Tab-separated table of C-alpha atoms in Angstrom:
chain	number	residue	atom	x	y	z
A	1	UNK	CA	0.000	0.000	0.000
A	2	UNK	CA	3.044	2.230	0.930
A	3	UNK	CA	4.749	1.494	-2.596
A	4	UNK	CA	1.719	1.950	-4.307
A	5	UNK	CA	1.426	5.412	-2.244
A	6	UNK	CA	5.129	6.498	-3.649
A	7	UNK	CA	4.653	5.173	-7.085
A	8	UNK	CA	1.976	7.656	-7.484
A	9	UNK	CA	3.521	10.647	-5.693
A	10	UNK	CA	6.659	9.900	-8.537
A	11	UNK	CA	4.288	9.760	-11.250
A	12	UNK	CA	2.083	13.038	-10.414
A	13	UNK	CA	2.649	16.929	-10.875
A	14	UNK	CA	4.042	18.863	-8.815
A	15	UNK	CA	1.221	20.610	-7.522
A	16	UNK	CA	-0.447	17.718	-6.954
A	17	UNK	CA	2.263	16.380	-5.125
A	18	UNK	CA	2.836	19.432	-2.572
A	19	UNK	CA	-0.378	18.673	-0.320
A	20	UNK	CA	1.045	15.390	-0.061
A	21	UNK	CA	4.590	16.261	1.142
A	22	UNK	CA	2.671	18.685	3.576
A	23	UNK	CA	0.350	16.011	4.847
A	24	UNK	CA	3.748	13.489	5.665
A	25	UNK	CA	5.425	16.692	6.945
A	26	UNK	CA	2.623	17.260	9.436
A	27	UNK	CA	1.955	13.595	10.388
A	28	UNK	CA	5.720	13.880	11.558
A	29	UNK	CA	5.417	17.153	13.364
A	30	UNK	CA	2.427	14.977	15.434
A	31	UNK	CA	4.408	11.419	15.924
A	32	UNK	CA	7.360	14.069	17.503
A	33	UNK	CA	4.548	15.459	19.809
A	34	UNK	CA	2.741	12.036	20.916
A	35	UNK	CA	6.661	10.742	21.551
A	36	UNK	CA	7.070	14.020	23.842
A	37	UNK	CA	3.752	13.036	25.922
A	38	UNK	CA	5.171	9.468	27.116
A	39	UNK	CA	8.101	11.247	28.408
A	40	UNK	CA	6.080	14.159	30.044
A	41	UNK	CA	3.128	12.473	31.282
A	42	UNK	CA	5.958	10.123	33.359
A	43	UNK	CA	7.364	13.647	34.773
A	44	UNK	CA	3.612	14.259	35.890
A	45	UNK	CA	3.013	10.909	37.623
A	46	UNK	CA	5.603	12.082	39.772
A	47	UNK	CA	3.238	14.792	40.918
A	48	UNK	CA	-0.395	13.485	39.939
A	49	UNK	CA	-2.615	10.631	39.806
A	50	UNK	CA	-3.298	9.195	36.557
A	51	UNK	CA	-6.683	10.143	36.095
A	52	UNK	CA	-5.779	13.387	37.351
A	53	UNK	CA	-3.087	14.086	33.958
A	54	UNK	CA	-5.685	12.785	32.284
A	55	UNK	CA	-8.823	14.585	33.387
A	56	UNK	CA	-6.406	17.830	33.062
A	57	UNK	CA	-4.849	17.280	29.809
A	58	UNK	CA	-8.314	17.172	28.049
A	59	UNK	CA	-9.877	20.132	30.213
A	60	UNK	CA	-7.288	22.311	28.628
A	61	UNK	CA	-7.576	20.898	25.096
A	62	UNK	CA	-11.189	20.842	24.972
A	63	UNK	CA	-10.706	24.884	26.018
A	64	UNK	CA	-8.231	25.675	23.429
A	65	UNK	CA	-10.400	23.761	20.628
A	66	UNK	CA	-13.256	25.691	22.138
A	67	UNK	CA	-11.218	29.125	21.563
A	68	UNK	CA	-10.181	28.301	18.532
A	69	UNK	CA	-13.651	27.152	17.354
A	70	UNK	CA	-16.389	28.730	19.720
A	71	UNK	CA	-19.183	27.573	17.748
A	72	UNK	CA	-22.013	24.602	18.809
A	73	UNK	CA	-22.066	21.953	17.129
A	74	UNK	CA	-25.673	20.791	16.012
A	75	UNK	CA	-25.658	16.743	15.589
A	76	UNK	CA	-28.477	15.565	13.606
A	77	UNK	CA	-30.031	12.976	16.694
A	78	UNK	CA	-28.620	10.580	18.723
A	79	UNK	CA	-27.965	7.897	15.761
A	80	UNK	CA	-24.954	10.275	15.130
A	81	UNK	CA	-24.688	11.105	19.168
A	82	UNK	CA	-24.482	7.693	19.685
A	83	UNK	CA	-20.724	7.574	17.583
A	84	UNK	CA	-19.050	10.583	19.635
A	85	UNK	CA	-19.918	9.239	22.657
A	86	UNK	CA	-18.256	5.823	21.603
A	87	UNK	CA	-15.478	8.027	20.076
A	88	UNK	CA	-15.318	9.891	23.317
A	89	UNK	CA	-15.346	6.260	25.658
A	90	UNK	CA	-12.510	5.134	23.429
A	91	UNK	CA	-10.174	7.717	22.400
A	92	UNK	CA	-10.278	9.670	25.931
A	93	UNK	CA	-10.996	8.066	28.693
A	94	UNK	CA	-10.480	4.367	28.059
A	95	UNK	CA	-7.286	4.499	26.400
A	96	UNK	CA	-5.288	7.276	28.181
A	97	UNK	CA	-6.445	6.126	31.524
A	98	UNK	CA	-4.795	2.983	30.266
A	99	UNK	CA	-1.912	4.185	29.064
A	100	UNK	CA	-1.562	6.305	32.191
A	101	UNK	CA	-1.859	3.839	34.184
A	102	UNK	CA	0.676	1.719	32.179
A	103	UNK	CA	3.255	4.402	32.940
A	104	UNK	CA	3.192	3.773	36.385
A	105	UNK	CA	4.031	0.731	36.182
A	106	UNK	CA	6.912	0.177	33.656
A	107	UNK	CA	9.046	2.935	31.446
A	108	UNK	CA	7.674	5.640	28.938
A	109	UNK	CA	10.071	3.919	26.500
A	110	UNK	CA	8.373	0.562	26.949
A	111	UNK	CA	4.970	1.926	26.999
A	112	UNK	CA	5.956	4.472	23.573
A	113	UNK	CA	7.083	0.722	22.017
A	114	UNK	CA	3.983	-0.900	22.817
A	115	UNK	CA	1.889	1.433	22.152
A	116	UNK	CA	3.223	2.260	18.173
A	117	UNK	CA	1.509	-0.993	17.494
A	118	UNK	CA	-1.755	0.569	17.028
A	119	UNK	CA	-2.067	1.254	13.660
A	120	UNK	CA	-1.646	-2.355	13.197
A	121	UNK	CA	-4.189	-3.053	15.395
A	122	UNK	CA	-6.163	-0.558	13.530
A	123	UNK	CA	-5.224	-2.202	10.019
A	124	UNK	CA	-6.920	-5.507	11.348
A	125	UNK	CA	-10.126	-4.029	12.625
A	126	UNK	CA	-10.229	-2.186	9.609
A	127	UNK	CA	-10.243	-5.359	7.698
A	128	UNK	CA	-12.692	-7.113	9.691
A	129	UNK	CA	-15.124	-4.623	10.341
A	130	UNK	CA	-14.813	-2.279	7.291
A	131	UNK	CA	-13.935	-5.016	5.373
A	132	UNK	CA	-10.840	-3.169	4.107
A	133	UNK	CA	-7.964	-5.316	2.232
A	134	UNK	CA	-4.920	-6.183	3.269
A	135	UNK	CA	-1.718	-6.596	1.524
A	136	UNK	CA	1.557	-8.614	2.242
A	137	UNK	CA	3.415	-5.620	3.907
A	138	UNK	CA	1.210	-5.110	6.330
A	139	UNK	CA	1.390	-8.378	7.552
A	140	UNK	CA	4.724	-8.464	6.979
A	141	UNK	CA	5.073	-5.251	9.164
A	142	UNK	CA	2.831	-6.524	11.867
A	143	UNK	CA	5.489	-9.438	12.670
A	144	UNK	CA	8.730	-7.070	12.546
A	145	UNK	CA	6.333	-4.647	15.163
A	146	UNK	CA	5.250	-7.501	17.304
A	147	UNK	CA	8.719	-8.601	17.285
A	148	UNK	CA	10.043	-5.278	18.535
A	149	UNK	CA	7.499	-5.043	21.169
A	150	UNK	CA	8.520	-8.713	22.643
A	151	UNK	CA	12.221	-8.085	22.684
A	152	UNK	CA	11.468	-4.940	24.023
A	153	UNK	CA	9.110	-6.344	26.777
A	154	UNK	CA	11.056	-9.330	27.872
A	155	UNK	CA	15.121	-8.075	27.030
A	156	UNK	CA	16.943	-8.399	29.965
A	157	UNK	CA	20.238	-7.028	31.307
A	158	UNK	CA	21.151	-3.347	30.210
A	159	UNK	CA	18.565	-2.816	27.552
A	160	UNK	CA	15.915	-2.363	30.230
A	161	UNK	CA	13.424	-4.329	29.568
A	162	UNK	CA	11.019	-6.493	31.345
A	163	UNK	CA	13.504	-8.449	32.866
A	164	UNK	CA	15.425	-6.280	34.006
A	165	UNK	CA	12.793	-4.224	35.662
A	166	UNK	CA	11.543	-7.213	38.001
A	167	UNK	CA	10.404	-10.372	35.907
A	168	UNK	CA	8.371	-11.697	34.167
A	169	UNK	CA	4.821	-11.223	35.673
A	170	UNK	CA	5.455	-8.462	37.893
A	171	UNK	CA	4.736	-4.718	37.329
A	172	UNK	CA	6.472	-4.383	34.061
A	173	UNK	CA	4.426	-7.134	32.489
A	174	UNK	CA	1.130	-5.473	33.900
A	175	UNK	CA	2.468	-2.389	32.122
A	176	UNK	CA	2.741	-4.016	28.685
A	177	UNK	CA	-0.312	-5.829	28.619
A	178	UNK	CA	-2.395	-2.389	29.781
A	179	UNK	CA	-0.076	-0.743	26.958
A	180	UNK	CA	-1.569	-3.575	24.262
A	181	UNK	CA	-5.054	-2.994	25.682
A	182	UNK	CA	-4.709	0.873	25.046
A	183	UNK	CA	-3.479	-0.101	21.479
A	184	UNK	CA	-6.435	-2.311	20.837
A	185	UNK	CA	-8.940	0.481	22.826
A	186	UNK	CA	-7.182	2.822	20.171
A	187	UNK	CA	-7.987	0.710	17.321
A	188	UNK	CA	-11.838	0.773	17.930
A	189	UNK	CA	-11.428	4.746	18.155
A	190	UNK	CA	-9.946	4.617	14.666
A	191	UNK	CA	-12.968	2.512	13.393
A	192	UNK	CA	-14.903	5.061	14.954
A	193	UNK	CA	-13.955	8.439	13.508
A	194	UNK	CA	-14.005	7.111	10.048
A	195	UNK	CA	-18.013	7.156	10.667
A	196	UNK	CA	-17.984	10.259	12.605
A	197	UNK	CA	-15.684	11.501	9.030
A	198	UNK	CA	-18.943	10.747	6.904
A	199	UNK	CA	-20.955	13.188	8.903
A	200	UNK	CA	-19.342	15.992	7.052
A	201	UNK	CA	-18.660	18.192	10.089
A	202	UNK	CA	-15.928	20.815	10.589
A	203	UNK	CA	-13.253	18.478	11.855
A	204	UNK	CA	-12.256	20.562	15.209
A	205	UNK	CA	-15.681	20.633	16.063
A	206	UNK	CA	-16.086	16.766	16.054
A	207	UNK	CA	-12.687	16.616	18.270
A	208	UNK	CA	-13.566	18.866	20.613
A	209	UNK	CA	-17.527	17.040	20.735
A	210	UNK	CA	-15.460	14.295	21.212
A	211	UNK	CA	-13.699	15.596	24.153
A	212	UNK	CA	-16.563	16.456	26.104
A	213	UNK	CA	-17.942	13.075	25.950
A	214	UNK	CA	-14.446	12.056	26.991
A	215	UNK	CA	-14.558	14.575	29.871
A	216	UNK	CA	-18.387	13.399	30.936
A	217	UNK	CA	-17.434	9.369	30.901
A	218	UNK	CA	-14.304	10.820	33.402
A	219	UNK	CA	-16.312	12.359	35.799
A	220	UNK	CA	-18.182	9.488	37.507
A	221	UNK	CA	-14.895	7.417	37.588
A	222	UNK	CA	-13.215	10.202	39.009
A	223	UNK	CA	-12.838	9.965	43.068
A	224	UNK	CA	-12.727	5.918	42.423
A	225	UNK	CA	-9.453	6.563	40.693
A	226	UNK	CA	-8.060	8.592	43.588
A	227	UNK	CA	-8.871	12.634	41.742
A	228	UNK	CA	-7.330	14.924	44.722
A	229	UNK	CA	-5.228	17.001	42.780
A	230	UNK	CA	-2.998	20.268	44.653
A	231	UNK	CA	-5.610	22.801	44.266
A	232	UNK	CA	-2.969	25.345	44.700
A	233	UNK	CA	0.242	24.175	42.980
A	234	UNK	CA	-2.419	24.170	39.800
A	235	UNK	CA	-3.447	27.764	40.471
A	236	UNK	CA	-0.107	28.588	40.441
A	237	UNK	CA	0.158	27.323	37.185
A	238	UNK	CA	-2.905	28.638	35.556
A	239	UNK	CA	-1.971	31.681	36.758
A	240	UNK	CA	1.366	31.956	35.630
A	241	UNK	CA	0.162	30.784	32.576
A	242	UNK	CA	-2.446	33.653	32.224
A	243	UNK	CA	-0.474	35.939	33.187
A	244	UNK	CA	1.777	35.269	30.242
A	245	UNK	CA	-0.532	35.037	27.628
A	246	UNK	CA	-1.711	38.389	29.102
A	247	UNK	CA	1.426	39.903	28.899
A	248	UNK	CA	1.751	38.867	25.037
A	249	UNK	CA	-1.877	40.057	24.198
A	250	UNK	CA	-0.542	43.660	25.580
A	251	UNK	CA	2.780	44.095	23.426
């Protein structure tokens, strides 16, 4: 599918090839950012509970999406409903919590490992339930992946894996098999927004529906999963950070 994808980049004009470079060009700009998030959101455990990062994280991003798009969205009944609210079960809370929660228990390099396996996961729901073909690469690629992920999980010695982290069934195992369920969870939210893609919406609006569906599944879950957050330390924050985009709103 890849070659096939090249070929016909080689073969068409130039202008018809620009949106394309952009597209890859962006795509890498966001793989750089999701790497940066294992690494921070293990900083942040240090400090807060997992559903606490993740009850935060979204708050903010369902703000900014709200800034940069303040208008309602208007869904057409709950047949359509119905999808963003899966979209929000699956994409928010389910498989961040789970990744979270993976964090605490193994390395964000483990957990980043495991969880790149979810387009694959994706690429095999996509066949079954979309009924979407696929070709030898992919299966080709899925073996190399799931390779990677088991030498990764259960290397020993200096490479810091599994077995060098405590054994096999112990914390870092837990860690990799929440990490695989948050791939899988992941794949079902793929599934997902390809319907939610066919209601022809403005594509920020749908994310940041999403988000509040996200945010609304969190909230019953949220003093079973130990939410007591610093009330002050994050004042601090907001504040500081107020105060500088303030400051930049008055130059």
């Amino acid at each position: 599918m890849a070659v096939q994808t090249s070929e016909a980049m080689e073969g068409a004009p130039a202008d018809q090839r620009r949106p394309a470079v952009r597209g890859h060009a962006l795509a890498l700009v966001t793989v750089v950012v999701w790497a940066v998030t294992f690494v921070s959101t293990k900083v942040l455990l240090v400090h807060l509970a997992p559903i606490e990062i993740l009850f935060f994280r979204f708050v903010i991003g369902f703000v900014a999406l709200a800034l940069l798009r303040p208008r309602i969205l208007h869904v057409r009944g709950f047949k359509e409903e119905r999808w963003f609210m899966l979209a929000g079960a699956t994409g928010v809370t389910v498989y961040y919590l789970l990744e979270n929660i993976a964090l605490t228990f193994t390395t964000a390099s483990i957990v980043g490992v495991v969880v790149a396996a979810a387009p694959l996961f994706t690429g095999v729901a996509s066949a079954v339930v979309l009924k979407e073909r696929l070709r030898a690469p992919f299966f080709v690629g899925f073996a190399v992946a799931m390779a990677g992920v088991c030498l990764v999980s259960f290397a020993g010695g200096a490479s810091g894996g599994l077995v060098a982290e405590g054994g096999l069934g112990q914390a870092g195992l837990i860690g990799v098999a929440l990490a695989l369920a948050a791939a899988g969870t992941w794949a079902v939210y793929s599934i997902v927004t390809k319907k939610l893609s066919t209601f022809g919406y403005d594509s920020i609006l749908v994310t940041r529906r999403t988000f509040a569906w996200g945010l609304a599944f969190m909230l019953p879950a949220l003093p079973l999963l130990g939410f007591s957050p610093d009330w002050g330390s994050l004042a601090g924050v907001l504040l500081t950070i107020a105060g500088l985009f303030l400051s930049e709103r008055g130059k």
